PDB file of C-alpha atoms and ligand atoms in Angstrom:
ATOM      1  CA  MET D 309      12.805  28.999  10.800  1.00 96.00           C
ATOM      2  CA  ARG D 310      13.511  30.728   7.537  1.00 98.00           C
ATOM      3  CA  ILE D 311      12.266  28.240   4.801  1.00 98.00           C
ATOM      4  CA  ALA D 312      12.512  28.509   0.926  1.00 98.00           C
ATOM      5  CA  ILE D 313      10.087  26.860  -1.005  1.00 98.00           C
ATOM      6  CA  ALA D 314      11.340  26.460  -4.693  1.00 98.00           C
ATOM      7  CA  GLY D 315       7.927  26.080  -6.919  1.00 98.00           C
ATOM      8  CA  ALA D 316       5.985  27.866  -4.398  1.00 98.00           C
ATOM      9  CA  THR D 317       3.291  28.630  -6.928  1.00 98.00           C
ATOM     10  CA  GLY D 318       2.824  25.118  -7.851  1.00 98.00           C
ATOM     11  CA  ASN D 319       0.467  22.538  -6.649  1.00 97.00           C
ATOM     12  CA  ILE D 320       2.419  20.981  -3.761  1.00 98.00           C
ATOM     13  CA  GLY D 321       4.541  24.092  -3.199  1.00 98.00           C
ATOM     14  CA  ALA D 322       1.795  26.532  -2.376  1.00 98.00           C
ATOM     15  CA  LEU D 323       0.404  24.161  -0.025  1.00 98.00           C
ATOM     16  CA  THR D 324       3.803  23.685   1.554  1.00 98.00           C
ATOM     17  CA  VAL D 325       4.030  27.397   1.920  1.00 98.00           C
ATOM     18  CA  SER D 326       0.474  27.213   3.860  1.00 98.00           C
ATOM     19  CA  ALA D 327       1.508  24.519   6.088  1.00 98.00           C
ATOM     20  CA  LEU D 328       4.699  26.258   7.105  1.00 98.00           C
ATOM     21  CA  GLU D 329       2.979  29.563   7.513  1.00 98.00           C
ATOM     22  CA  ARG D 330       0.546  28.188   9.693  1.00 98.00           C
ATOM     23  CA  GLN D 331       3.193  26.925  12.204  1.00 97.00           C
ATOM     24  CA  GLY D 332       4.580  30.440  12.170  1.00 98.00           C
ATOM     25  CA  HIS D 333       7.646  29.909   9.923  1.00 98.00           C
ATOM     26  CA  ASP D 334       8.981  32.768   7.829  1.00 98.00           C
ATOM     27  CA  VAL D 335       8.751  31.413   4.106  1.00 98.00           C
ATOM     28  CA  VAL D 336      10.449  32.527   0.865  1.00 98.00           C
ATOM     29  CA  ARG D 337       8.593  31.944  -2.346  1.00 98.00           C
ATOM     30  CA  ILE D 338      10.781  30.945  -5.130  1.00 98.00           C
ATOM     31  CA  SER D 339       9.324  30.529  -8.707  1.00 98.00           C
ATOM     32  CA  ARG D 340       9.942  32.136 -12.207  1.00 98.00           C
ATOM     33  CA  SER D 341       6.674  34.199 -12.097  1.00 97.00           C
ATOM     34  CA  LEU D 342       8.037  35.479  -8.616  1.00 97.00           C
ATOM     35  CA  GLY D 343      11.173  36.538 -10.236  1.00 97.00           C
ATOM     36  CA  VAL D 344      13.732  33.695  -9.291  1.00 98.00           C
ATOM     37  CA  ASP D 345      14.599  31.308 -12.126  1.00 98.00           C
ATOM     38  CA  LEU D 346      16.592  27.906 -10.969  1.00 98.00           C
ATOM     39  CA  LEU D 347      17.664  27.559 -14.763  1.00 98.00           C
ATOM     40  CA  THR D 348      19.783  30.691 -14.730  1.00 97.00           C
ATOM     41  CA  GLY D 349      20.187  31.377 -11.229  1.00 97.00           C
ATOM     42  CA  ALA D 350      18.776  34.884 -11.573  1.00 97.00           C
ATOM     43  CA  GLY D 351      17.527  36.179  -8.169  1.00 97.00           C
ATOM     44  CA  LEU D 352      18.541  32.913  -6.184  1.00 98.00           C
ATOM     45  CA  ASP D 353      21.213  34.494  -3.969  1.00 98.00           C
ATOM     46  CA  ASP D 354      19.097  37.320  -2.785  1.00 98.00           C
ATOM     47  CA  ALA D 355      16.194  34.762  -2.185  1.00 98.00           C
ATOM     48  CA  LEU D 356      18.487  32.408  -0.133  1.00 98.00           C
ATOM     49  CA  ARG D 357      19.878  35.139   2.165  1.00 98.00           C
ATOM     50  CA  GLY D 358      19.259  33.826   5.762  1.00 98.00           C
ATOM     51  CA  VAL D 359      17.689  30.883   4.908  1.00 98.00           C
ATOM     52  CA  ASP D 360      17.864  27.345   6.909  1.00 98.00           C
ATOM     53  CA  ALA D 361      16.269  25.128   4.917  1.00 98.00           C
ATOM     54  CA  VAL D 362      14.982  24.719   1.212  1.00 98.00           C
ATOM     55  CA  VAL D 363      12.139  22.678  -0.254  1.00 98.00           C
ATOM     56  CA  ASP D 364      12.520  21.622  -3.901  1.00 98.00           C
ATOM     57  CA  ALA D 365       9.120  21.061  -5.120  1.00 98.00           C
ATOM     58  CA  THR D 366       9.692  22.638  -8.697  1.00 98.00           C
ATOM     59  CA  ASN D 367       8.812  20.622 -11.755  1.00 98.00           C
ATOM     60  CA  SER D 368       9.690  20.362 -15.741  1.00 97.00           C
ATOM     61  CA  SER D 369       7.164  19.797 -18.551  1.00 93.00           C
ATOM     62  CA  ALA D 370       9.773  18.415 -20.629  1.00 95.00           C
ATOM     63  CA  THR D 371       8.516  15.436 -22.852  1.00 92.00           C
ATOM     64  CA  ASP D 372      11.838  14.564 -23.978  1.00 95.00           C
ATOM     65  CA  ARG D 373      14.338  12.473 -21.957  1.00 97.00           C
ATOM     66  CA  ASP D 374      17.733  14.715 -22.501  1.00 98.00           C
ATOM     67  CA  GLU D 375      15.746  17.773 -22.225  1.00 98.00           C
ATOM     68  CA  ALA D 376      13.981  16.616 -18.589  1.00 98.00           C
ATOM     69  CA  VAL D 377      17.662  15.270 -17.395  1.00 98.00           C
ATOM     70  CA  GLN D 378      19.133  18.678 -18.420  1.00 98.00           C
ATOM     71  CA  HIS D 379      16.127  20.790 -16.787  1.00 98.00           C
ATOM     72  CA  PHE D 380      16.298  18.935 -13.407  1.00 98.00           C
ATOM     73  CA  GLY D 381      20.066  18.631 -13.407  1.00 98.00           C
ATOM     74  CA  THR D 382      20.519  22.357 -13.981  1.00 98.00           C
ATOM     75  CA  THR D 383      17.962  23.638 -11.651  1.00 98.00           C
ATOM     76  CA  ALA D 384      19.429  21.284  -8.950  1.00 98.00           C
ATOM     77  CA  ALA D 385      23.077  22.218  -9.344  1.00 98.00           C
ATOM     78  CA  ASN D 386      22.026  25.783  -9.338  1.00 98.00           C
ATOM     79  CA  LEU D 387      19.829  25.619  -6.354  1.00 98.00           C
ATOM     80  CA  LEU D 388      22.602  23.641  -4.297  1.00 98.00           C
ATOM     81  CA  ALA D 389      25.395  25.806  -5.028  1.00 98.00           C
ATOM     82  CA  ALA D 390      23.455  28.670  -4.350  1.00 98.00           C
ATOM     83  CA  GLU D 391      22.641  26.949  -0.860  1.00 98.00           C
ATOM     84  CA  GLN D 392      26.027  26.238  -0.118  1.00 98.00           C
ATOM     85  CA  ARG D 393      26.875  30.260  -0.668  1.00 98.00           C
ATOM     86  CA  ALA D 394      24.249  31.035   1.625  1.00 98.00           C
ATOM     87  CA  GLY D 395      25.055  28.794   4.178  1.00 98.00           C
ATOM     88  CA  VAL D 396      21.710  26.836   4.018  1.00 98.00           C
ATOM     89  CA  ARG D 397      21.653  23.755   6.387  1.00 98.00           C
ATOM     90  CA  HIS D 398      19.028  21.342   4.796  1.00 98.00           C
ATOM     91  CA  HIS D 399      17.963  20.635   1.211  1.00 98.00           C
ATOM     92  CA  VAL D 400      14.697  18.746   0.839  1.00 99.00           C
ATOM     93  CA  LEU D 401      13.758  17.175  -2.537  1.00 99.00           C
ATOM     94  CA  LEU D 402      10.047  16.097  -3.449  1.00 99.00           C
ATOM     95  CA  SER D 403      10.733  12.898  -5.506  1.00 98.00           C
ATOM     96  CA  ILE D 404       8.443  10.045  -6.864  1.00 98.00           C
ATOM     97  CA  VAL D 405       8.259   6.409  -5.362  1.00 98.00           C
ATOM     98  CA  GLY D 406       9.575   3.856  -7.837  1.00 97.00           C
ATOM     99  CA  ILE D 407      11.503   6.028 -10.440  1.00 97.00           C
ATOM    100  CA  HIS D 408      14.860   3.787  -9.942  1.00 97.00           C
ATOM    101  CA  GLY D 409      12.620   0.785 -11.125  1.00 94.00           C
ATOM    102  CA  VAL D 410      11.560   2.487 -14.523  1.00 95.00           C
ATOM    103  CA  GLU D 411      13.926   2.819 -17.033  1.00 91.00           C
ATOM    104  CA  GLY D 412      11.951   4.604 -20.131  1.00 89.00           C
ATOM    105  CA  ASN D 413      10.213   7.118 -18.510  1.00 94.00           C
ATOM    106  CA  PRO D 414      11.800  11.046 -19.419  1.00 96.00           C
ATOM    107  CA  HIS D 415      10.179  12.561 -16.337  1.00 97.00           C
ATOM    108  CA  TYR D 416      11.801   9.876 -13.922  1.00 97.00           C
ATOM    109  CA  ALA D 417      15.220  10.092 -15.641  1.00 98.00           C
ATOM    110  CA  GLY D 418      15.155  13.526 -14.615  1.00 98.00           C
ATOM    111  CA  LYS D 419      14.174  12.979 -11.220  1.00 98.00           C
ATOM    112  CA  ARG D 420      17.016  10.265 -10.978  1.00 98.00           C
ATOM    113  CA  GLU D 421      19.333  13.080 -11.812  1.00 98.00           C
ATOM    114  CA  GLN D 422      17.863  15.520  -9.269  1.00 98.00           C
ATOM    115  CA  GLU D 423      18.221  12.797  -6.529  1.00 98.00           C
ATOM    116  CA  ARG D 424      21.661  12.019  -7.783  1.00 98.00           C
ATOM    117  CA  LEU D 425      22.967  15.558  -7.433  1.00 98.00           C
ATOM    118  CA  VAL D 426      21.358  16.222  -4.041  1.00 98.00           C
ATOM    119  CA  ALA D 427      22.938  12.933  -2.637  1.00 98.00           C
ATOM    120  CA  ALA D 428      26.555  14.118  -3.889  1.00 98.00           C
ATOM    121  CA  GLY D 429      26.039  17.761  -3.173  1.00 97.00           C
ATOM    122  CA  PRO D 430      27.540  19.994  -0.588  1.00 97.00           C
ATOM    123  CA  VAL D 431      24.107  20.498   1.424  1.00 98.00           C
ATOM    124  CA  PRO D 432      22.856  18.102   4.054  1.00 98.00           C
ATOM    125  CA  TRP D 433      19.587  16.649   2.541  1.00 98.00           C
ATOM    126  CA  THR D 434      16.515  14.568   2.649  1.00 98.00           C
ATOM    127  CA  VAL D 435      14.957  13.273  -0.287  1.00 98.00           C
ATOM    128  CA  VAL D 436      11.384  12.282   0.071  1.00 98.00           C
ATOM    129  CA  PRO D 437       9.800   9.714  -2.381  1.00 98.00           C
ATOM    130  CA  VAL D 438       6.002  10.149  -2.604  1.00 98.00           C
ATOM    131  CA  THR D 439       3.331   8.376  -4.788  1.00 98.00           C
ATOM    132  CA  GLN D 440       1.337  10.066  -7.254  1.00 98.00           C
ATOM    133  CA  PHE D 441      -1.086  12.704  -6.336  1.00 98.00           C
ATOM    134  CA  HIS D 442      -4.946  12.195  -5.756  1.00 98.00           C
ATOM    135  CA  ASP D 443      -5.075  14.864  -8.904  1.00 98.00           C
ATOM    136  CA  PHE D 444      -2.757  12.792 -10.907  1.00 98.00           C
ATOM    137  CA  ALA D 445      -5.144  10.812 -12.812  1.00 98.00           C
ATOM    138  CA  ALA D 446      -7.339  13.693 -14.290  1.00 98.00           C
ATOM    139  CA  MET D 447      -3.802  15.568 -15.336  1.00 97.00           C
ATOM    140  CA  VAL D 448      -2.496  12.765 -17.135  1.00 97.00           C
ATOM    141  CA  ALA D 449      -5.968  12.174 -18.878  1.00 98.00           C
ATOM    142  CA  GLY D 450      -5.688  15.876 -19.804  1.00 97.00           C
ATOM    143  CA  TRP D 451      -2.261  15.442 -21.636  1.00 96.00           C
ATOM    144  CA  THR D 452      -4.043  13.634 -24.441  1.00 97.00           C
ATOM    145  CA  GLU D 453      -7.599  14.639 -24.345  1.00 97.00           C
ATOM    146  CA  GLN D 454      -9.147  15.648 -27.600  1.00 97.00           C
ATOM    147  CA  ASP D 455     -12.664  16.182 -28.411  1.00 97.00           C
ATOM    148  CA  GLY D 456     -13.662  14.397 -25.229  1.00 96.00           C
ATOM    149  CA  VAL D 457     -11.653  11.377 -25.699  1.00 98.00           C
ATOM    150  CA  ALA D 458      -8.501  10.521 -23.808  1.00 98.00           C
ATOM    151  CA  LEU D 459      -5.790   7.778 -23.534  1.00 97.00           C
ATOM    152  CA  ILE D 460      -4.839   6.481 -20.014  1.00 97.00           C
ATOM    153  CA  ALA D 461      -2.906   3.653 -18.845  1.00 97.00           C
ATOM    154  CA  PRO D 462      -4.503   1.473 -16.177  1.00 97.00           C
ATOM    155  CA  LEU D 463      -1.429   2.008 -13.816  1.00 97.00           C
ATOM    156  CA  LEU D 464      -1.837   0.565 -10.137  1.00 98.00           C
ATOM    157  CA  VAL D 465      -0.831   3.232  -7.771  1.00 98.00           C
ATOM    158  CA  GLN D 466      -1.381   4.300  -4.024  1.00 98.00           C
ATOM    159  CA  PRO D 467      -2.151   7.744  -4.344  1.00 98.00           C
ATOM    160  CA  ILE D 468      -1.959  10.690  -1.717  1.00 98.00           C
ATOM    161  CA  ALA D 469      -3.544  13.917  -1.128  1.00 98.00           C
ATOM    162  CA  PRO D 470      -1.628  17.017  -2.126  1.00 98.00           C
ATOM    163  CA  ALA D 471      -2.292  18.557   1.383  1.00 98.00           C
ATOM    164  CA  ASP D 472      -0.840  15.475   2.978  1.00 98.00           C
ATOM    165  CA  VAL D 473       2.216  15.627   0.839  1.00 98.00           C
ATOM    166  CA  ALA D 474       2.647  19.409   1.908  1.00 98.00           C
ATOM    167  CA  ASP D 475       2.398  18.478   5.846  1.00 98.00           C
ATOM    168  CA  VAL D 476       5.041  15.597   5.266  1.00 98.00           C
ATOM    169  CA  LEU D 477       7.390  18.279   3.478  1.00 98.00           C
ATOM    170  CA  ALA D 478       6.837  20.793   6.067  1.00 98.00           C
ATOM    171  CA  GLU D 479       7.438  18.522   8.705  1.00 98.00           C
ATOM    172  CA  VAL D 480      10.671  17.224   7.155  1.00 98.00           C
ATOM    173  CA  ALA D 481      11.867  20.726   6.322  1.00 98.00           C
ATOM    174  CA  ILE D 482      11.841  21.895  10.039  1.00 98.00           C
ATOM    175  CA  GLY D 483      13.503  18.750  11.164  1.00 98.00           C
ATOM    176  CA  ASP D 484      17.035  17.284  10.797  1.00 98.00           C
ATOM    177  CA  PRO D 485      18.594  16.078   7.540  1.00 98.00           C
ATOM    178  CA  GLN D 486      17.709  12.132   7.256  1.00 98.00           C
ATOM    179  CA  THR D 487      19.300  11.304   3.705  1.00 98.00           C
ATOM    180  CA  ARG D 488      16.517   9.128   2.242  1.00 98.00           C
ATOM    181  CA  HIS D 489      13.223   9.309   3.862  1.00 98.00           C
ATOM    182  CA  VAL D 490      10.729   6.345   3.688  1.00 98.00           C
ATOM    183  CA  ASP D 491       8.249   6.146   0.745  1.00 98.00           C
ATOM    184  CA  VAL D 492       5.182   8.172   1.222  1.00 98.00           C
ATOM    185  CA  ALA D 493       2.131   7.245  -0.131  1.00 98.00           C
ATOM    186  CA  GLY D 494      -2.007   7.346   0.492  1.00 98.00           C
ATOM    187  CA  PRO D 495      -3.927   4.783   2.267  1.00 98.00           C
ATOM    188  CA  GLU D 496      -5.239   2.537  -0.547  1.00 98.00           C
ATOM    189  CA  THR D 497      -4.277   1.263  -3.882  1.00 98.00           C
ATOM    190  CA  GLN D 498      -6.360   2.552  -7.199  1.00 98.00           C
ATOM    191  CA  ASP D 499      -6.471   1.935 -10.755  1.00 98.00           C
ATOM    192  CA  LEU D 500      -5.618   4.979 -12.800  1.00 98.00           C
ATOM    193  CA  VAL D 501      -8.474   4.695 -15.314  1.00 98.00           C
ATOM    194  CA  ASP D 502     -10.769   4.539 -12.614  1.00 98.00           C
ATOM    195  CA  MET D 503      -9.624   7.411 -10.634  1.00 98.00           C
ATOM    196  CA  ALA D 504      -9.891   9.651 -13.863  1.00 98.00           C
ATOM    197  CA  ARG D 505     -13.457   8.416 -14.528  1.00 98.00           C
ATOM    198  CA  ARG D 506     -14.454   9.218 -10.894  1.00 98.00           C
ATOM    199  CA  THR D 507     -12.623  12.525 -10.916  1.00 98.00           C
ATOM    200  CA  HIS D 508     -14.016  13.594 -13.998  1.00 97.00           C
ATOM    201  CA  GLN D 509     -17.513  12.640 -12.618  1.00 96.00           C
ATOM    202  CA  ALA D 510     -16.896  14.752  -9.375  1.00 96.00           C
ATOM    203  CA  ARG D 511     -15.807  17.708 -11.587  1.00 95.00           C
ATOM    204  CA  GLY D 512     -18.801  17.462 -13.830  1.00 95.00           C
ATOM    205  CA  GLN D 513     -16.633  16.773 -16.929  1.00 96.00           C
ATOM    206  CA  GLU D 514     -17.764  14.504 -19.676  1.00 97.00           C
ATOM    207  CA  VAL D 515     -14.511  12.411 -21.082  1.00 98.00           C
ATOM    208  CA  LYS D 516     -14.411   9.017 -22.732  1.00 98.00           C
ATOM    209  CA  LEU D 517     -11.315   7.163 -21.558  1.00 98.00           C
ATOM    210  CA  VAL D 518      -9.517   4.670 -23.479  1.00 98.00           C
ATOM    211  CA  PRO D 519      -7.401   2.556 -21.458  1.00 97.00           C
ATOM    212  CA  THR D 520      -3.898   1.702 -23.116  1.00 97.00           C
ATOM    213  CA  TRP D 521      -0.310   0.888 -22.540  1.00 96.00           C
ATOM    214  CA  SER D 522       0.416   2.609 -25.966  1.00 95.00           C
ATOM    215  CA  SER D 523       0.240   6.202 -24.856  1.00 93.00           C
ATOM    216  CA  VAL D 524       2.072   8.195 -22.236  1.00 91.00           C
ATOM    217  CA  PHE D 525       3.068   5.321 -20.083  1.00 94.00           C
ATOM    218  CA  GLY D 526       4.288   2.005 -21.566  1.00 93.00           C
ATOM    219  CA  PRO D 527       4.213  -1.709 -19.966  1.00 94.00           C
ATOM    220  CA  SER D 528       7.578  -1.086 -17.968  1.00 93.00           C
ATOM    221  CA  MET D 529       5.037   0.849 -15.541  1.00 95.00           C
ATOM    222  CA  ALA D 530       2.639  -2.134 -15.331  1.00 95.00           C
ATOM    223  CA  GLY D 531       2.538  -4.293 -11.957  1.00 96.00           C
ATOM    224  CA  ASN D 532       3.572  -3.207  -8.748  1.00 97.00           C
ATOM    225  CA  VAL D 533       6.372  -0.701  -9.767  1.00 97.00           C
ATOM    226  CA  LEU D 534       4.804   2.109  -8.660  1.00 98.00           C
ATOM    227  CA  LEU D 535       3.668   1.075  -5.391  1.00 98.00           C
ATOM    228  CA  PRO D 536       5.595   2.032  -2.118  1.00 98.00           C
ATOM    229  CA  GLY D 537       7.590  -0.105   0.016  1.00 96.00           C
ATOM    230  CA  ASP D 538       6.393  -2.261   3.000  1.00 96.00           C
ATOM    231  CA  ASP D 539       7.627   0.425   5.379  1.00 97.00           C
ATOM    232  CA  ALA D 540       5.956   3.190   3.742  1.00 98.00           C
ATOM    233  CA  ARG D 541       4.422   6.101   5.814  1.00 98.00           C
ATOM    234  CA  ILE D 542       0.900   6.241   5.165  1.00 98.00           C
ATOM    235  CA  ALA D 543      -0.921   9.599   5.103  1.00 98.00           C
ATOM    236  CA  PRO D 544      -4.379   9.882   6.158  1.00 98.00           C
ATOM    237  CA  THR D 545      -6.631  11.153   3.320  1.00 98.00           C
ATOM    238  CA  THR D 546      -8.566   8.695   1.349  1.00 98.00           C
ATOM    239  CA  PHE D 547      -9.035   9.039  -2.685  1.00 98.00           C
ATOM    240  CA  ASP D 548     -12.796   8.906  -1.821  1.00 98.00           C
ATOM    241  CA  ALA D 549     -12.371  12.066   0.648  1.00 98.00           C
ATOM    242  CA  TRP D 550     -10.718  13.993  -1.914  1.00 98.00           C
ATOM    243  CA  LEU D 551     -13.017  13.389  -4.382  1.00 98.00           C
ATOM    244  CA  ALA D 552     -15.857  14.540  -2.041  1.00 97.00           C
ATOM    245  CA  ALA D 553     -14.202  17.860  -1.758  1.00 96.00           C
ATOM    246  CA  GLU D 554     -13.289  18.083  -5.516  1.00 94.00           C
ATOM    247  CA  ALA D 555     -17.373  17.522  -5.820  1.00 94.00           C
ATOM    248  CA  ALA D 556     -18.157  20.149  -3.538  1.00 95.00           C
ATOM    249  CA  ALA D 557     -15.728  22.786  -4.747  1.00 93.00           C
ATOM    250  CA  THR D 558     -17.259  22.155  -8.216  1.00 93.00           C
ATOM    251  CA  ALA D 559     -20.988  22.541  -6.832  1.00 93.00           C
ATOM    252  CA  SER D 560     -19.889  25.724  -5.086  1.00 92.00           C
ATOM    253  CA  ARG D 561     -18.484  27.042  -8.205  1.00 90.00           C
ATOM    254  CA  ALA D 562     -21.525  26.316  -9.952  1.00 90.00           C
ATOM    255  CA  ALA D 563     -23.738  28.301  -7.594  1.00 91.00           C
ATOM    256  CA  GLU D 564     -21.430  31.307  -7.809  1.00 87.00           C
ATOM    257  CA  PRO D 565     -23.331  34.270  -9.523  1.00 83.00           C
ATOM    258  CA  ALA D 566     -21.935  34.894 -13.075  1.00 73.00           C
ATOM    259  CA  THR D 567     -19.742  38.060 -13.063  1.00 65.00           C
ATOM    260  CA  ALA D 568     -19.493  40.568 -15.628  1.00 52.00           C
TER     261      ALA D 568
HETATM  262  N1  NAP S2061       1.973  14.604 -10.086  1.00 62.35           N
HETATM  263  C1  NAP S2061       2.396  13.679  -9.254  1.00 62.35           C
HETATM  264  O1  NAP S2061       1.548  12.591  -9.208  1.00 62.35           O
HETATM  265  C2  NAP S2061       3.570  13.506  -8.596  1.00 62.35           C
HETATM  266  C3  NAP S2061       3.881  12.584  -7.576  1.00 62.35           C
HETATM  267  C4  NAP S2061       5.189  12.690  -6.884  1.00 62.35           C
HETATM  268  C5  NAP S2061       6.071  13.595  -7.110  1.00 62.35           C
HETATM  269  N2  NAP S2061       5.805  14.805  -7.798  1.00 62.35           N
HETATM  270  C6  NAP S2061       7.061  15.558  -7.990  1.00 62.35           C
HETATM  271  O2  NAP S2061       6.431  16.874  -7.453  1.00 62.35           O
HETATM  272  C7  NAP S2061       7.117  17.675  -7.944  1.00 62.35           C
HETATM  273  C8  NAP S2061       5.949  19.095  -7.957  1.00 62.35           C
HETATM  274  O3  NAP S2061       4.821  18.794  -8.713  1.00 62.35           O
HETATM  275  P1  NAP S2061       3.646  19.823  -8.811  1.00 62.35           P
HETATM  276  O4  NAP S2061       2.720  19.030  -9.513  1.00 62.35           O
HETATM  277  O5  NAP S2061       3.287  20.347  -7.543  1.00 62.35           O
HETATM  278  O6  NAP S2061       4.374  21.021  -9.601  1.00 62.35           O
HETATM  279  P2  NAP S2061       3.566  22.073 -10.632  1.00 62.35           P
HETATM  280  O7  NAP S2061       2.366  22.457  -9.963  1.00 62.35           O
HETATM  281  O8  NAP S2061       3.854  21.744 -12.025  1.00 62.35           O
HETATM  282  O9  NAP S2061       4.574  23.614  -9.969  1.00 62.35           O
HETATM  283  C9  NAP S2061       5.972  23.588 -10.657  1.00 62.35           C
HETATM  284  C10 NAP S2061       6.234  24.676  -9.698  1.00 62.35           C
HETATM  285  O10 NAP S2061       7.843  24.842 -10.166  1.00 62.35           O
HETATM  286  C11 NAP S2061       7.932  26.194 -10.452  1.00 62.35           C
HETATM  287  N3  NAP S2061       9.122  26.325 -11.698  1.00 62.35           N
HETATM  288  C12 NAP S2061       9.147  25.515 -12.689  1.00 62.35           C
HETATM  289  N4  NAP S2061      10.541  25.753 -13.127  1.00 62.35           N
HETATM  290  C13 NAP S2061      11.157  26.528 -12.495  1.00 62.35           C
HETATM  291  C14 NAP S2061      12.379  27.159 -12.613  1.00 62.35           C
HETATM  292  N5  NAP S2061      13.128  27.068 -13.514  1.00 62.35           N
HETATM  293  N6  NAP S2061      12.605  28.243 -11.725  1.00 62.35           N
HETATM  294  C15 NAP S2061      11.924  28.303 -10.537  1.00 62.35           C
HETATM  295  N7  NAP S2061      10.740  27.829 -10.417  1.00 62.35           N
HETATM  296  C16 NAP S2061      10.188  26.867 -11.401  1.00 62.35           C
HETATM  297  C17 NAP S2061       6.891  26.626 -11.082  1.00 62.35           C
HETATM  298  O11 NAP S2061       6.605  28.085 -11.244  1.00 62.35           O
HETATM  299  P3  NAP S2061       7.027  29.146 -12.413  1.00 62.35           P
HETATM  300  O12 NAP S2061       6.341  28.305 -13.680  1.00 62.35           O
HETATM  301  O13 NAP S2061       6.463  30.481 -12.101  1.00 62.35           O
HETATM  302  O14 NAP S2061       8.386  29.144 -12.447  1.00 62.35           O
HETATM  303  C18 NAP S2061       5.776  26.058 -10.072  1.00 62.35           C
HETATM  304  O15 NAP S2061       5.800  27.000  -9.025  1.00 62.35           O
HETATM  305  C19 NAP S2061       7.488  17.551  -9.446  1.00 62.35           C
HETATM  306  O16 NAP S2061       8.967  17.484  -9.351  1.00 62.35           O
HETATM  307  C20 NAP S2061       7.026  16.110  -9.419  1.00 62.35           C
HETATM  308  O17 NAP S2061       7.954  15.187 -10.197  1.00 62.35           O
HETATM  309  C21 NAP S2061       4.878  14.750  -8.556  1.00 62.35           C
END
């Protein structure tokens, strides 16, 4: 099959490209750095020529609610319209578990808009709600880190390995449209503060973590709101196994001879 990955240079997009190419599919890469911009539509019609299915794994760095809704809404609308023109038969959206139960988060408002447009749109679709990735905790700590101190909320999550997310997206993309896929999650619940501390340790970074509900994530995200439903599909890679790979990658980088 010919499958386009929007967000092909990103964390999940790049792994999804690899997963599909390993299976022998013809993959089209879409991102601004590769000359295709979903916000303006530039390059999109050319990129989608002959494409059977599209996976949307793009992201937005907007921290303001209106900006996030505008970004995800515009990119989704442009992508879906171009898919209709190109005769694409399946649109797959990477979404997040729990976004319908948390009102105040700007990113989640943007993702809800993306889901709304996909479900109301002209192309047969599958929305795949996924829990936080194994690298989420360190990324969140990085948002506020200053002089070795970071603020982080003690969220309860059931994180998943990025490579497992990519495998699910690749499998869904080559199959028939399913509308809403069941929640996809990792095998164990974790506390985000503990995940960040252990990730920093595995990467050889020293960061003092200050647990708080008064920074990026507020109390509306406390409790079970981010956990998957009872019928969730559970991916195999544990956080411990992912951490061991992070530690090994850090050790191997440290052992590399310095280049001029
Ligand atoms: N982090 C989590 O724990 C988590 C959990 C569940 C779901 N998700 C969702 O997963 C999705 C992907 O996350 P990620 O961390 O893999 O993203 P990422 O690493 O930030 O990558 C984003 C990709 O989108 C591309 N992109 C951004 N704006 C674009 C535009 N206007 N036109 C074309 N391409 C554009 C970027 O490339 P250029 O910059 O070159 O354009 C990049 O390839 C997000 O929607 C997020 O909400 C995240």
